[in-house]
JSON list of N, CA and C in Angstrom, two decimals:
[
{"chain": "A", "resi": 228, "resn": "GLN", "atom": "N", "xyz": [130.63, 84.53, -66.46]},
{"chain": "A", "resi": 228, "resn": "GLN", "atom": "CA", "xyz": [130.32, 85.71, -67.26]},
{"chain": "A", "resi": 228, "resn": "GLN", "atom": "C", "xyz": [130.33, 86.98, -66.42]},
{"chain": "A", "resi": 229, "resn": "VAL", "atom": "N", "xyz": [130.18, 86.88, -65.12]},
{"chain": "A", "resi": 229, "resn": "VAL", "atom": "CA", "xyz": [130.13, 88.08, -64.28]},
{"chain": "A", "resi": 229, "resn": "VAL", "atom": "C", "xyz": [131.46, 88.37, -63.60]},
{"chain": "A", "resi": 230, "resn": "LYS", "atom": "N", "xyz": [132.49, 87.57, -63.85]},
{"chain": "A", "resi": 230, "resn": "LYS", "atom": "CA", "xyz": [133.78, 87.79, -63.20]},
{"chain": "A", "resi": 230, "resn": "LYS", "atom": "C", "xyz": [134.31, 89.20, -63.46]},
{"chain": "A", "resi": 231, "resn": "PRO", "atom": "N", "xyz": [134.37, 89.69, -64.70]},
{"chain": "A", "resi": 231, "resn": "PRO", "atom": "CA", "xyz": [134.88, 91.05, -64.92]},
{"chain": "A", "resi": 231, "resn": "PRO", "atom": "C", "xyz": [134.06, 92.12, -64.19]},
{"chain": "A", "resi": 232, "resn": "GLU", "atom": "N", "xyz": [132.76, 91.96, -64.16]},
{"chain": "A", "resi": 232, "resn": "GLU", "atom": "CA", "xyz": [131.89, 92.90, -63.47]},
{"chain": "A", "resi": 232, "resn": "GLU", "atom": "C", "xyz": [132.17, 92.88, -61.96]},
{"chain": "A", "resi": 233, "resn": "PHE", "atom": "N", "xyz": [132.36, 91.69, -61.39]},
{"chain": "A", "resi": 233, "resn": "PHE", "atom": "CA", "xyz": [132.69, 91.57, -59.97]},
{"chain": "A", "resi": 233, "resn": "PHE", "atom": "C", "xyz": [134.04, 92.21, -59.68]},
{"chain": "A", "resi": 234, "resn": "GLU", "atom": "N", "xyz": [135.06, 91.88, -60.47]},
{"chain": "A", "resi": 234, "resn": "GLU", "atom": "CA", "xyz": [136.40, 92.42, -60.23]},
{"chain": "A", "resi": 234, "resn": "GLU", "atom": "C", "xyz": [136.40, 93.95, -60.27]},
{"chain": "A", "resi": 235, "resn": "LYS", "atom": "N", "xyz": [135.67, 94.52, -61.20]},
{"chain": "A", "resi": 235, "resn": "LYS", "atom": "CA", "xyz": [135.60, 95.97, -61.30]},
{"chain": "A", "resi": 235, "resn": "LYS", "atom": "C", "xyz": [134.87, 96.56, -60.09]},
{"chain": "A", "resi": 236, "resn": "SER", "atom": "N", "xyz": [133.74, 95.99, -59.70]},
{"chain": "A", "resi": 236, "resn": "SER", "atom": "CA", "xyz": [132.96, 96.50, -58.58]},
{"chain": "A", "resi": 236, "resn": "SER", "atom": "C", "xyz": [133.69, 96.35, -57.25]},
{"chain": "A", "resi": 237, "resn": "ALA", "atom": "N", "xyz": [134.41, 95.24, -57.07]},
{"chain": "A", "resi": 237, "resn": "ALA", "atom": "CA", "xyz": [135.11, 94.97, -55.82]},
{"chain": "A", "resi": 237, "resn": "ALA", "atom": "C", "xyz": [136.54, 95.51, -55.82]},
{"chain": "A", "resi": 238, "resn": "ASN", "atom": "N", "xyz": [136.98, 96.03, -56.96]},
{"chain": "A", "resi": 238, "resn": "ASN", "atom": "CA", "xyz": [138.34, 96.53, -57.13]},
{"chain": "A", "resi": 238, "resn": "ASN", "atom": "C", "xyz": [139.36, 95.44, -56.78]},
{"chain": "A", "resi": 239, "resn": "LEU", "atom": "N", "xyz": [139.14, 94.26, -57.34]},
{"chain": "A", "resi": 239, "resn": "LEU", "atom": "CA", "xyz": [140.00, 93.09, -57.12]},
{"chain": "A", "resi": 239, "resn": "LEU", "atom": "C", "xyz": [140.37, 92.46, -58.45]},
{"chain": "A", "resi": 240, "resn": "VAL", "atom": "N", "xyz": [141.46, 91.69, -58.44]},
{"chain": "A", "resi": 240, "resn": "VAL", "atom": "CA", "xyz": [141.79, 90.83, -59.56]},
{"chain": "A", "resi": 240, "resn": "VAL", "atom": "C", "xyz": [141.87, 89.42, -59.00]},
{"chain": "A", "resi": 241, "resn": "CYS", "atom": "N", "xyz": [141.06, 88.53, -59.53]},
{"chain": "A", "resi": 241, "resn": "CYS", "atom": "CA", "xyz": [140.96, 87.17, -59.00]},
{"chain": "A", "resi": 241, "resn": "CYS", "atom": "C", "xyz": [141.66, 86.20, -59.94]},
{"chain": "A", "resi": 242, "resn": "GLY", "atom": "N", "xyz": [142.74, 85.58, -59.45]},
{"chain": "A", "resi": 242, "resn": "GLY", "atom": "CA", "xyz": [143.40, 84.55, -60.23]},
{"chain": "A", "resi": 242, "resn": "GLY", "atom": "C", "xyz": [142.57, 83.28, -60.26]},
{"chain": "A", "resi": 243, "resn": "LEU", "atom": "N", "xyz": [141.83, 83.06, -59.20]},
{"chain": "A", "resi": 243, "resn": "LEU", "atom": "CA", "xyz": [140.95, 81.89, -59.06]},
{"chain": "A", "resi": 243, "resn": "LEU", "atom": "C", "xyz": [139.52, 82.41, -58.99]},
{"chain": "A", "resi": 244, "resn": "PHE", "atom": "N", "xyz": [138.62, 81.75, -59.68]},
{"chain": "A", "resi": 244, "resn": "PHE", "atom": "CA", "xyz": [137.21, 82.15, -59.65]},
{"chain": "A", "resi": 244, "resn": "PHE", "atom": "C", "xyz": [136.39, 80.89, -59.92]},
{"chain": "A", "resi": 245, "resn": "THR", "atom": "N", "xyz": [136.21, 80.09, -58.85]},
{"chain": "A", "resi": 245, "resn": "THR", "atom": "CA", "xyz": [135.60, 78.76, -58.98]},
{"chain": "A", "resi": 245, "resn": "THR", "atom": "C", "xyz": [134.28, 78.71, -58.24]},
{"chain": "A", "resi": 246, "resn": "LEU", "atom": "N", "xyz": [133.22, 78.35, -58.96]},
{"chain": "A", "resi": 246, "resn": "LEU", "atom": "CA", "xyz": [131.91, 78.20, -58.35]},
{"chain": "A", "resi": 246, "resn": "LEU", "atom": "C", "xyz": [131.91, 76.97, -57.45]},
{"chain": "A", "resi": 247, "resn": "ILE", "atom": "N", "xyz": [131.51, 77.16, -56.19]},
{"chain": "A", "resi": 247, "resn": "ILE", "atom": "CA", "xyz": [131.48, 76.07, -55.21]},
{"chain": "A", "resi": 247, "resn": "ILE", "atom": "C", "xyz": [130.06, 75.51, -55.10]},
{"chain": "A", "resi": 248, "resn": "ILE", "atom": "N", "xyz": [129.09, 76.40, -54.95]},
{"chain": "A", "resi": 248, "resn": "ILE", "atom": "CA", "xyz": [127.70, 75.98, -54.81]},
{"chain": "A", "resi": 248, "resn": "ILE", "atom": "C", "xyz": [126.81, 77.14, -55.24]},
{"chain": "A", "resi": 249, "resn": "TYR", "atom": "N", "xyz": [125.58, 76.82, -55.63]},
{"chain": "A", "resi": 249, "resn": "TYR", "atom": "CA", "xyz": [124.64, 77.89, -55.97]},
{"chain": "A", "resi": 249, "resn": "TYR", "atom": "C", "xyz": [123.23, 77.49, -55.60]},
{"chain": "A", "resi": 250, "resn": "ARG", "atom": "N", "xyz": [122.38, 78.50, -55.45]},
{"chain": "A", "resi": 250, "resn": "ARG", "atom": "CA", "xyz": [120.94, 78.33, -55.22]},
{"chain": "A", "resi": 250, "resn": "ARG", "atom": "C", "xyz": [120.24, 79.23, -56.21]},
{"chain": "A", "resi": 251, "resn": "THR", "atom": "N", "xyz": [118.98, 78.94, -56.48]},
{"chain": "A", "resi": 251, "resn": "THR", "atom": "CA", "xyz": [118.21, 79.78, -57.39]},
{"chain": "A", "resi": 251, "resn": "THR", "atom": "C", "xyz": [116.92, 80.25, -56.73]},
{"chain": "A", "resi": 252, "resn": "GLN", "atom": "N", "xyz": [116.42, 81.36, -57.23]},
{"chain": "A", "resi": 252, "resn": "GLN", "atom": "CA", "xyz": [115.14, 81.91, -56.81]},
{"chain": "A", "resi": 252, "resn": "GLN", "atom": "C", "xyz": [114.46, 82.40, -58.09]},
{"chain": "A", "resi": 253, "resn": "VAL", "atom": "N", "xyz": [113.30, 81.86, -58.39]},
{"chain": "A", "resi": 253, "resn": "VAL", "atom": "CA", "xyz": [112.56, 82.27, -59.58]},
{"chain": "A", "resi": 253, "resn": "VAL", "atom": "C", "xyz": [111.79, 83.54, -59.27]},
{"chain": "A", "resi": 254, "resn": "VAL", "atom": "N", "xyz": [112.02, 84.56, -60.08]},
{"chain": "A", "resi": 254, "resn": "VAL", "atom": "CA", "xyz": [111.32, 85.84, -59.99]},
{"chain": "A", "resi": 254, "resn": "VAL", "atom": "C", "xyz": [110.88, 86.14, -61.42]},
{"chain": "A", "resi": 255, "resn": "ALA", "atom": "N", "xyz": [110.95, 87.36, -61.89]},
{"chain": "A", "resi": 255, "resn": "ALA", "atom": "CA", "xyz": [110.69, 87.67, -63.30]},
{"chain": "A", "resi": 255, "resn": "ALA", "atom": "C", "xyz": [111.99, 87.39, -64.05]},
{"chain": "A", "resi": 256, "resn": "GLY", "atom": "N", "xyz": [112.43, 86.17, -63.94]},
{"chain": "A", "resi": 256, "resn": "GLY", "atom": "CA", "xyz": [113.73, 85.69, -64.38]},
{"chain": "A", "resi": 256, "resn": "GLY", "atom": "C", "xyz": [114.24, 84.79, -63.26]},
{"chain": "A", "resi": 257, "resn": "VAL", "atom": "N", "xyz": [115.54, 84.73, -63.08]},
{"chain": "A", "resi": 257, "resn": "VAL", "atom": "CA", "xyz": [116.11, 83.88, -62.03]},
{"chain": "A", "resi": 257, "resn": "VAL", "atom": "C", "xyz": [117.22, 84.63, -61.31]},
{"chain": "A", "resi": 258, "resn": "ASN", "atom": "N", "xyz": [117.16, 84.63, -59.97]},
{"chain": "A", "resi": 258, "resn": "ASN", "atom": "CA", "xyz": [118.27, 85.08, -59.14]},
{"chain": "A", "resi": 258, "resn": "ASN", "atom": "C", "xyz": [119.12, 83.86, -58.83]},
{"chain": "A", "resi": 259, "resn": "TYR", "atom": "N", "xyz": [120.41, 83.98, -59.05]},
{"chain": "A", "resi": 259, "resn": "TYR", "atom": "CA", "xyz": [121.36, 82.94, -58.69]},
{"chain": "A", "resi": 259, "resn": "TYR", "atom": "C", "xyz": [122.18, 83.46, -57.51]},
{"chain": "A", "resi": 260, "resn": "PHE", "atom": "N", "xyz": [122.21, 82.69, -56.44]},
{"chain": "A", "resi": 260, "resn": "PHE", "atom": "CA", "xyz": [123.04, 82.99, -55.28]},
{"chain": "A", "resi": 260, "resn": "PHE", "atom": "C", "xyz": [124.21, 82.02, -55.36]},
{"chain": "A", "resi": 261, "resn": "MET", "atom": "N", "xyz": [125.42, 82.55, -55.47]},
{"chain": "A", "resi": 261, "resn": "MET", "atom": "CA", "xyz": [126.59, 81.72, -55.74]},
{"chain": "A", "resi": 261, "resn": "MET", "atom": "C", "xyz": [127.68, 81.93, -54.70]},
{"chain": "A", "resi": 262, "resn": "LYS", "atom": "N", "xyz": [128.30, 80.84, -54.30]},
{"chain": "A", "resi": 262, "resn": "LYS", "atom": "CA", "xyz": [129.51, 80.89, -53.48]},
{"chain": "A", "resi": 262, "resn": "LYS", "atom": "C", "xyz": [130.68, 80.61, -54.43]},
{"chain": "A", "resi": 263, "resn": "VAL", "atom": "N", "xyz": [131.61, 81.57, -54.50]},
{"chain": "A", "resi": 263, "resn": "VAL", "atom": "CA", "xyz": [132.74, 81.48, -55.42]},
{"chain": "A", "resi": 263, "resn": "VAL", "atom": "C", "xyz": [134.04, 81.57, -54.64]},
{"chain": "A", "resi": 264, "resn": "GLN", "atom": "N", "xyz": [134.96, 80.65, -54.94]},
{"chain": "A", "resi": 264, "resn": "GLN", "atom": "CA", "xyz": [136.28, 80.69, -54.33]},
{"chain": "A", "resi": 264, "resn": "GLN", "atom": "C", "xyz": [137.17, 81.61, -55.16]},
{"chain": "A", "resi": 265, "resn": "THR", "atom": "N", "xyz": [137.79, 82.61, -54.49]},
{"chain": "A", "resi": 265, "resn": "THR", "atom": "CA", "xyz": [138.61, 83.58, -55.21]},
{"chain": "A", "resi": 265, "resn": "THR", "atom": "C", "xyz": [140.11, 83.45, -54.91]},
{"chain": "A", "resi": 266, "resn": "SER", "atom": "N", "xyz": [140.45, 82.68, -53.89]},
{"chain": "A", "resi": 266, "resn": "SER", "atom": "CA", "xyz": [141.84, 82.34, -53.58]},
{"chain": "A", "resi": 266, "resn": "SER", "atom": "C", "xyz": [141.81, 81.11, -52.68]},
{"chain": "A", "resi": 267, "resn": "GLU", "atom": "N", "xyz": [142.96, 80.70, -52.23]},
{"chain": "A", "resi": 267, "resn": "GLU", "atom": "CA", "xyz": [143.02, 79.46, -51.45]},
{"chain": "A", "resi": 267, "resn": "GLU", "atom": "C", "xyz": [142.08, 79.48, -50.24]},
{"chain": "A", "resi": 268, "resn": "ASN", "atom": "N", "xyz": [141.98, 80.63, -49.54]},
{"chain": "A", "resi": 268, "resn": "ASN", "atom": "CA", "xyz": [141.15, 80.70, -48.34]},
{"chain": "A", "resi": 268, "resn": "ASN", "atom": "C", "xyz": [140.10, 81.79, -48.39]},
{"chain": "A", "resi": 269, "resn": "GLU", "atom": "N", "xyz": [139.83, 82.35, -49.55]},
{"chain": "A", "resi": 269, "resn": "GLU", "atom": "CA", "xyz": [138.87, 83.44, -49.64]},
{"chain": "A", "resi": 269, "resn": "GLU", "atom": "C", "xyz": [137.71, 83.07, -50.56]},
{"chain": "A", "resi": 270, "resn": "TYR", "atom": "N", "xyz": [136.53, 83.48, -50.10]},
{"chain": "A", "resi": 270, "resn": "TYR", "atom": "CA", "xyz": [135.30, 83.18, -50.83]},
{"chain": "A", "resi": 270, "resn": "TYR", "atom": "C", "xyz": [134.45, 84.45, -50.88]},
{"chain": "A", "resi": 271, "resn": "VAL", "atom": "N", "xyz": [133.62, 84.53, -51.90]},
{"chain": "A", "resi": 271, "resn": "VAL", "atom": "CA", "xyz": [132.65, 85.62, -52.01]},
{"chain": "A", "resi": 271, "resn": "VAL", "atom": "C", "xyz": [131.29, 85.01, -52.32]},
{"chain": "A", "resi": 272, "resn": "HIS", "atom": "N", "xyz": [130.24, 85.74, -51.96]},
{"chain": "A", "resi": 272, "resn": "HIS", "atom": "CA", "xyz": [128.89, 85.36, -52.32]},
{"chain": "A", "resi": 272, "resn": "HIS", "atom": "C", "xyz": [128.41, 86.38, -53.36]},
{"chain": "A", "resi": 273, "resn": "LEU", "atom": "N", "xyz": [127.84, 85.88, -54.43]},
{"chain": "A", "resi": 273, "resn": "LEU", "atom": "CA", "xyz": [127.34, 86.73, -55.50]},
{"chain": "A", "resi": 273, "resn": "LEU", "atom": "C", "xyz": [125.86, 86.51, -55.68]},
{"chain": "A", "resi": 274, "resn": "ARG", "atom": "N", "xyz": [125.14, 87.58, -56.00]},
{"chain": "A", "resi": 274, "resn": "ARG", "atom": "CA", "xyz": [123.75, 87.44, -56.46]},
{"chain": "A", "resi": 274, "resn": "ARG", "atom": "C", "xyz": [123.74, 87.92, -57.90]},
{"chain": "A", "resi": 275, "resn": "VAL", "atom": "N", "xyz": [123.36, 87.03, -58.79]},
{"chain": "A", "resi": 275, "resn": "VAL", "atom": "CA", "xyz": [123.36, 87.30, -60.23]},
{"chain": "A", "resi": 275, "resn": "VAL", "atom": "C", "xyz": [121.93, 87.13, -60.74]},
{"chain": "A", "resi": 276, "resn": "PHE", "atom": "N", "xyz": [121.48, 88.09, -61.55]},
{"chain": "A", "resi": 276, "resn": "PHE", "atom": "CA", "xyz": [120.14, 88.02, -62.11]},
{"chain": "A", "resi": 276, "resn": "PHE", "atom": "C", "xyz": [120.22, 87.70, -63.59]},
{"chain": "A", "resi": 277, "resn": "LYS", "atom": "N", "xyz": [119.40, 86.75, -64.02]},
{"chain": "A", "resi": 277, "resn": "LYS", "atom": "CA", "xyz": [119.27, 86.40, -65.44]},
{"chain": "A", "resi": 277, "resn": "LYS", "atom": "C", "xyz": [117.81, 86.57, -65.79]},
{"chain": "A", "resi": 278, "resn": "GLY", "atom": "N", "xyz": [117.52, 87.51, -66.69]},
{"chain": "A", "resi": 278, "resn": "GLY", "atom": "CA", "xyz": [116.15, 87.79, -67.08]},
{"chain": "A", "resi": 278, "resn": "GLY", "atom": "C", "xyz": [115.52, 86.68, -67.91]},
{"chain": "A", "resi": 279, "resn": "LEU", "atom": "N", "xyz": [114.26, 86.84, -68.19]},
{"chain": "A", "resi": 279, "resn": "LEU", "atom": "CA", "xyz": [113.54, 85.88, -69.02]},
{"chain": "A", "resi": 279, "resn": "LEU", "atom": "C", "xyz": [114.12, 85.86, -70.43]},
{"chain": "A", "resi": 280, "resn": "PRO", "atom": "N", "xyz": [113.99, 84.73, -71.13]},
{"chain": "A", "resi": 280, "resn": "PRO", "atom": "CA", "xyz": [114.60, 84.61, -72.46]},
{"chain": "A", "resi": 280, "resn": "PRO", "atom": "C", "xyz": [114.21, 85.71, -73.44]},
{"chain": "A", "resi": 281, "resn": "HIS", "atom": "N", "xyz": [112.97, 86.18, -73.40]},
{"chain": "A", "resi": 281, "resn": "HIS", "atom": "CA", "xyz": [112.54, 87.19, -74.36]},
{"chain": "A", "resi": 281, "resn": "HIS", "atom": "C", "xyz": [113.25, 88.53, -74.14]},
{"chain": "A", "resi": 282, "resn": "ALA", "atom": "N", "xyz": [113.83, 88.75, -72.95]},
{"chain": "A", "resi": 282, "resn": "ALA", "atom": "CA", "xyz": [114.56, 89.99, -72.67]},
{"chain": "A", "resi": 282, "resn": "ALA", "atom": "C", "xyz": [115.89, 90.03, -73.41]},
{"chain": "A", "resi": 283, "resn": "ASN", "atom": "N", "xyz": [116.39, 88.84, -73.78]},
{"chain": "A", "resi": 283, "resn": "ASN", "atom": "CA", "xyz": [117.62, 88.72, -74.56]},
{"chain": "A", "resi": 283, "resn": "ASN", "atom": "C", "xyz": [118.79, 89.47, -73.90]},
{"chain": "A", "resi": 284, "resn": "GLU", "atom": "N", "xyz": [118.92, 89.31, -72.59]},
{"chain": "A", "resi": 284, "resn": "GLU", "atom": "CA", "xyz": [120.00, 89.93, -71.83]},
{"chain": "A", "resi": 284, "resn": "GLU", "atom": "C", "xyz": [120.80, 88.86, -71.11]},
{"chain": "A", "resi": 285, "resn": "GLY", "atom": "N", "xyz": [122.08, 89.08, -70.99]},
{"chain": "A", "resi": 285, "resn": "GLY", "atom": "CA", "xyz": [122.94, 88.15, -70.27]},
{"chain": "A", "resi": 285, "resn": "GLY", "atom": "C", "xyz": [122.79, 88.33, -68.77]},
{"chain": "A", "resi": 286, "resn": "PRO", "atom": "N", "xyz": [123.46, 87.50, -68.01]},
{"chain": "A", "resi": 286, "resn": "PRO", "atom": "CA", "xyz": [123.41, 87.63, -66.55]},
{"chain": "A", "resi": 286, "resn": "PRO", "atom": "C", "xyz": [124.09, 88.91, -66.09]},
{"chain": "A", "resi": 287, "resn": "SER", "atom": "N", "xyz": [123.59, 89.46, -64.98]},
{"chain": "A", "resi": 287, "resn": "SER", "atom": "CA", "xyz": [124.20, 90.67, -64.43]},
{"chain": "A", "resi": 287, "resn": "SER", "atom": "C", "xyz": [124.38, 90.53, -62.93]},
{"chain": "A", "resi": 288, "resn": "LEU", "atom": "N", "xyz": [125.47, 91.07, -62.44]},
{"chain": "A", "resi": 288, "resn": "LEU", "atom": "CA", "xyz": [125.78, 91.05, -61.02]},
{"chain": "A", "resi": 288, "resn": "LEU", "atom": "C", "xyz": [124.90, 92.06, -60.30]},
{"chain": "A", "resi": 289, "resn": "VAL", "atom": "N", "xyz": [124.17, 91.62, -59.30]},
{"chain": "A", "resi": 289, "resn": "VAL", "atom": "CA", "xyz": [123.27, 92.49, -58.55]},
{"chain": "A", "resi": 289, "resn": "VAL", "atom": "C", "xyz": [123.94, 92.96, -57.26]},
{"chain": "A", "resi": 290, "resn": "ARG", "atom": "N", "xyz": [124.47, 92.02, -56.49]},
{"chain": "A", "resi": 290, "resn": "ARG", "atom": "CA", "xyz": [125.13, 92.32, -55.22]},
{"chain": "A", "resi": 290, "resn": "ARG", "atom": "C", "xyz": [126.22, 91.29, -54.98]},
{"chain": "A", "resi": 291, "resn": "PHE", "atom": "N", "xyz": [127.11, 91.62, -54.05]},
{"chain": "A", "resi": 291, "resn": "PHE", "atom": "CA", "xyz": [128.12, 90.64, -53.65]},
{"chain": "A", "resi": 291, "resn": "PHE", "atom": "C", "xyz": [128.52, 90.89, -52.21]},
{"chain": "A", "resi": 292, "resn": "GLN", "atom": "N", "xyz": [129.05, 89.86, -51.59]},
{"chain": "A", "resi": 292, "resn": "GLN", "atom": "CA", "xyz": [129.55, 89.92, -50.21]},
{"chain": "A", "resi": 292, "resn": "GLN", "atom": "C", "xyz": [130.94, 89.30, -50.20]},
{"chain": "A", "resi": 293, "resn": "THR", "atom": "N", "xyz": [131.92, 90.04, -49.68]},
{"chain": "A", "resi": 293, "resn": "THR", "atom": "CA", "xyz": [133.28, 89.52, -49.59]},
{"chain": "A", "resi": 293, "resn": "THR", "atom": "C", "xyz": [133.54, 89.06, -48.16]},
{"chain": "A", "resi": 294, "resn": "GLY", "atom": "N", "xyz": [134.72, 88.49, -47.93]},
{"chain": "A", "resi": 294, "resn": "GLY", "atom": "CA", "xyz": [135.09, 88.06, -46.59]},
{"chain": "A", "resi": 294, "resn": "GLY", "atom": "C", "xyz": [134.37, 86.81, -46.12]},
{"chain": "A", "resi": 295, "resn": "LYS", "atom": "N", "xyz": [133.94, 86.00, -47.03]},
{"chain": "A", "resi": 295, "resn": "LYS", "atom": "CA", "xyz": [133.21, 84.77, -46.68]},
{"chain": "A", "resi": 295, "resn": "LYS", "atom": "C", "xyz": [134.19, 83.61, -46.56]},
{"chain": "A", "resi": 296, "resn": "THR", "atom": "N", "xyz": [133.75, 82.55, -45.86]},
{"chain": "A", "resi": 296, "resn": "THR", "atom": "CA", "xyz": [134.53, 81.32, -45.75]},
{"chain": "A", "resi": 296, "resn": "THR", "atom": "C", "xyz": [133.78, 80.19, -46.47]},
{"chain": "A", "resi": 297, "resn": "ARG", "atom": "N", "xyz": [134.47, 79.08, -46.63]},
{"chain": "A", "resi": 297, "resn": "ARG", "atom": "CA", "xyz": [133.85, 77.93, -47.28]},
{"chain": "A", "resi": 297, "resn": "ARG", "atom": "C", "xyz": [132.62, 77.44, -46.51]},
{"chain": "A", "resi": 298, "resn": "ASP", "atom": "N", "xyz": [132.62, 77.64, -45.19]},
{"chain": "A", "resi": 298, "resn": "ASP", "atom": "CA", "xyz": [131.54, 77.12, -44.34]},
{"chain": "A", "resi": 298, "resn": "ASP", "atom": "C", "xyz": [130.38, 78.10, -44.14]},
{"chain": "A", "resi": 299, "resn": "ASP", "atom": "N", "xyz": [130.52, 79.35, -44.57]},
{"chain": "A", "resi": 299, "resn": "ASP", "atom": "CA", "xyz": [129.43, 80.31, -44.41]},
{"chain": "A", "resi": 299, "resn": "ASP", "atom": "C", "xyz": [128.21, 79.87, -45.22]},
{"chain": "A", "resi": 300, "resn": "PRO", "atom": "N", "xyz": [127.02, 79.92, -44.62]},
{"chain": "A", "resi": 300, "resn": "PRO", "atom": "CA", "xyz": [125.82, 79.52, -45.36]},
{"chain": "A", "resi": 300, "resn": "PRO", "atom": "C", "xyz": [125.52, 80.51, -46.49]},
{"chain": "A", "resi": 301, "resn": "LEU", "atom": "N", "xyz": [124.99, 79.99, -47.55]},
{"chain": "A", "resi": 301, "resn": "LEU", "atom": "CA", "xyz": [124.63, 80.81, -48.72]},
{"chain": "A", "resi": 301, "resn": "LEU", "atom": "C", "xyz": [123.15, 81.18, -48.58]},
{"chain": "A", "resi": 302, "resn": "ASP", "atom": "N", "xyz": [122.91, 82.35, -48.00]},
{"chain": "A", "resi": 302, "resn": "ASP", "atom": "CA", "xyz": [121.55, 82.82, -47.74]},
{"chain": "A", "resi": 302, "resn": "ASP", "atom": "C", "xyz": [121.19, 83.96, -48.67]},
{"chain": "A", "resi": 303, "resn": "TYR", "atom": "N", "xyz": [119.90, 84.30, -48.71]},
{"chain": "A", "resi": 303, "resn": "TYR", "atom": "CA", "xyz": [119.43, 85.44, -49.48]},
{"chain": "A", "resi": 303, "resn": "TYR", "atom": "C", "xyz": [120.09, 86.72, -48.95]},
{"chain": "A", "resi": 304, "resn": "PHE", "atom": "N", "xyz": [120.53, 87.57, -49.85]},
{"chain": "A", "resi": 304, "resn": "PHE", "atom": "CA", "xyz": [121.05, 88.88, -49.46]},
{"chain": "A", "resi": 304, "resn": "PHE", "atom": "C", "xyz": [120.74, 89.89, -50.54]}
]
């Protein structure tokens, strides 16, 4: 759901957008830290926030990091 938001923010068009791994952090909702493959050898890390159900809002892209590899650890950022 955040692919269009990421592509616009990063000024990229991703033919591939595959979730590799994710972690969660419970706050006033949930932060999702995601490693996404965007091409054969390129990866990005995304932080996506999903509010509590009563907020009735979809997930939103908070931050992202480009230039990642498959082996880079998925840490808080």
